[in-house]
Coordinates of C-alpha atoms in Angstrom, one line a residue:
Chain A
M1 CA 36.0 -2.1 -2.0
S2 CA 34.6 -5.7 -1.7
Q3 CA 30.5 -5.9 -1.9
K4 CA 29.2 -4.9 2.2
E5 CA 26.7 -7.9 2.8
I6 CA 23.6 -5.6 3.9
S7 CA 20.5 -7.8 4.8
P8 CA 17.6 -7.5 3.0
S9 CA 14.4 -7.1 3.5
E10 CA 12.0 -9.5 4.6
D11 CA 8.9 -7.7 2.4
E12 CA 8.7 -9.0 -0.4
D13 CA 7.7 -5.8 -2.3
L14 CA 10.6 -4.3 -1.7
R15 CA 13.3 -6.9 -2.1
K16 CA 11.8 -7.8 -5.4
L17 CA 12.1 -3.5 -6.3
G18 CA 15.9 -3.6 -5.1
E19 CA 16.7 -7.0 -7.2
R20 CA 15.3 -5.4 -9.7
I21 CA 17.5 -2.4 -8.9
K22 CA 20.2 -4.7 -8.7
A23 CA 20.0 -6.7 -12.1
L24 CA 19.3 -3.5 -13.8
R25 CA 22.6 -2.4 -12.2
V26 CA 24.2 -5.4 -14.0
K27 CA 22.6 -4.5 -17.4
A28 CA 24.6 -1.5 -17.4
G29 CA 27.8 -3.4 -16.5
Y30 CA 28.9 -2.6 -13.5
A31 CA 29.7 -5.4 -11.4
N32 CA 30.2 -2.8 -7.8
Y33 CA 27.5 -1.0 -6.4
E34 CA 29.5 0.9 -5.2
K35 CA 31.6 2.2 -8.0
F36 CA 28.5 2.2 -9.8
A37 CA 26.8 5.0 -6.9
N38 CA 30.4 6.7 -7.4
A39 CA 30.2 7.3 -10.8
H40 CA 26.2 8.7 -11.4
D41 CA 27.0 10.6 -7.9
L42 CA 24.5 8.4 -5.9
A43 CA 25.4 8.1 -2.4
R44 CA 27.4 4.4 -2.0
A45 CA 26.0 3.6 1.5
Q46 CA 22.2 4.4 0.5
Y47 CA 22.3 3.0 -3.1
G48 CA 23.1 -0.2 -1.4
R49 CA 20.2 -0.9 0.8
Y50 CA 18.0 0.5 -2.0
E51 CA 19.8 -2.3 -3.8
A52 CA 19.1 -4.4 -0.7
G53 CA 15.2 -3.6 -0.1
E54 CA 14.9 -0.9 2.0
N55 CA 12.0 1.3 1.7
L56 CA 12.2 4.8 -0.5
Q57 CA 11.1 7.6 -1.7
Y58 CA 8.4 8.3 -5.5
K59 CA 12.2 10.6 -6.1
S60 CA 14.8 8.9 -5.5
L61 CA 13.6 6.3 -7.2
L62 CA 13.0 7.9 -10.2
K63 CA 16.8 9.4 -9.2
V64 CA 18.7 6.0 -9.6
M65 CA 15.8 4.8 -12.5
K66 CA 17.4 7.8 -14.4
A67 CA 21.3 6.8 -12.9
L68 CA 20.5 3.3 -15.1
N69 CA 18.7 5.0 -18.1
V70 CA 15.7 3.7 -17.6
T71 CA 11.7 4.8 -17.7
P72 CA 10.0 4.3 -14.8
K73 CA 7.8 2.3 -17.7
E74 CA 10.8 0.5 -18.6
F75 CA 11.6 -0.2 -15.6
F76 CA 8.4 -2.0 -13.8
S77 CA 8.0 -4.1 -16.9
E78 CA 9.8 -6.9 -16.0
G79 CA 8.8 -8.9 -12.6
F80 CA 6.5 -6.3 -11.8
D81 CA 3.0 -8.5 -13.4
Chain B
M1 CA -18.4 16.4 0.2
S2 CA -17.2 18.9 -2.3
Q3 CA -13.5 18.1 -4.1
K4 CA -11.2 19.9 -2.0
E5 CA -9.2 21.8 -4.0
I6 CA -5.3 21.0 -3.3
S7 CA -2.5 22.3 -5.4
P8 CA -1.2 20.3 -7.3
S9 CA 2.6 19.9 -6.8
E10 CA 5.0 22.3 -9.3
D11 CA 7.3 18.8 -9.7
E12 CA 6.9 17.7 -13.3
D13 CA 7.4 13.5 -12.2
L14 CA 4.8 14.4 -9.1
R15 CA 2.2 16.2 -10.6
K16 CA 2.2 13.2 -13.6
L17 CA 2.4 10.3 -10.7
G18 CA -0.8 12.8 -9.0
E19 CA -2.6 12.2 -12.4
R20 CA -2.3 9.0 -13.1
I21 CA -3.3 8.0 -10.0
K22 CA -6.2 10.0 -10.5
A23 CA -7.0 9.0 -14.1
L24 CA -7.5 5.9 -12.8
R25 CA -9.2 6.5 -9.5
V26 CA -11.7 8.4 -12.1
K27 CA -11.5 4.7 -14.5
A28 CA -12.7 2.8 -11.6
G29 CA -15.9 4.2 -11.5
Y30 CA -15.1 7.4 -8.0
A31 CA -15.5 11.1 -9.7
N32 CA -14.5 11.8 -5.8
Y33 CA -11.4 11.1 -4.0
E34 CA -12.6 11.1 -0.2
K35 CA -14.9 8.2 -1.4
F36 CA -12.4 6.5 -2.9
A37 CA -10.2 6.8 -0.7
N38 CA -12.7 6.3 2.1
A39 CA -14.4 2.8 0.2
H40 CA -10.0 1.6 -0.2
D41 CA -9.1 1.8 3.2
L42 CA -7.2 4.9 2.8
A43 CA -5.9 7.9 5.0
R44 CA -8.4 11.2 2.9
A45 CA -6.5 14.1 3.5
Q46 CA -2.6 11.8 2.8
Y47 CA -4.7 10.0 -0.1
G48 CA -5.5 13.9 -1.5
R49 CA -1.9 15.1 -1.7
Y50 CA -1.2 11.6 -4.0
E51 CA -3.5 12.7 -6.1
A52 CA -1.6 16.4 -5.8
G53 CA 1.6 15.0 -6.7
E54 CA 3.3 14.6 -2.8
N55 CA 6.6 12.7 -3.0
L56 CA 5.5 8.9 -1.6
Q57 CA 7.1 6.3 -0.5
Y58 CA 7.3 3.4 -2.6
K59 CA 5.3 0.8 -0.5
S60 CA 1.9 3.8 -0.5
L61 CA 2.2 3.7 -4.1
L62 CA 1.8 -0.1 -3.6
K63 CA -0.9 0.9 -1.5
V64 CA -2.4 2.8 -3.8
M65 CA -2.0 0.6 -6.6
K66 CA -3.9 -2.6 -4.9
A67 CA -6.5 -0.2 -4.4
L68 CA -6.4 0.5 -7.5
N69 CA -6.5 -2.7 -8.7
V70 CA -3.4 -2.3 -11.1
T71 CA 0.4 -3.8 -10.8
P72 CA 2.8 -1.5 -11.1
K73 CA 3.1 -2.7 -14.7
E74 CA 0.0 -1.2 -15.4
F75 CA 0.0 1.7 -14.0
F76 CA 3.6 2.8 -15.2
S77 CA 2.6 1.6 -18.4
E78 CA 1.2 5.3 -19.5
G79 CA 2.6 8.3 -20.3
F80 CA 6.1 7.0 -18.6
D81 CA 8.1 6.8 -20.8

């Protein structure tokens, strides 16, 4: 499955959020976002949009953080000063 | 204006989020959430629901953080381990 290109958000805050999600996903050992989403019971297309910087609800962000195995404190500890 | 009671969320994650928003609002010197919302161009009723633990979008949470004058890193640095 190729990594389908989803156009990144023009919104700086959301782009930064998506990049952090992606960086932590890669750090967790998943080169492919679809495999990560499948492995963690997250809807693939929706998860892909989160990495591309779609605005999402706090509870959805918490679900992504749990899948990435980081706390909100750890998630926002880099790049959100 | 009395502080209208809004029933706090049963969801632990959202309750904790709302409590953090409230604690930072009080720390910023606003005993009344409606005055805080007015002073920062936030819709009063909506802001009250955020403090009560309503699920909100990331961009809305960022607006609240900006009004509280804290970064996401600072916001999640206490109570979100």
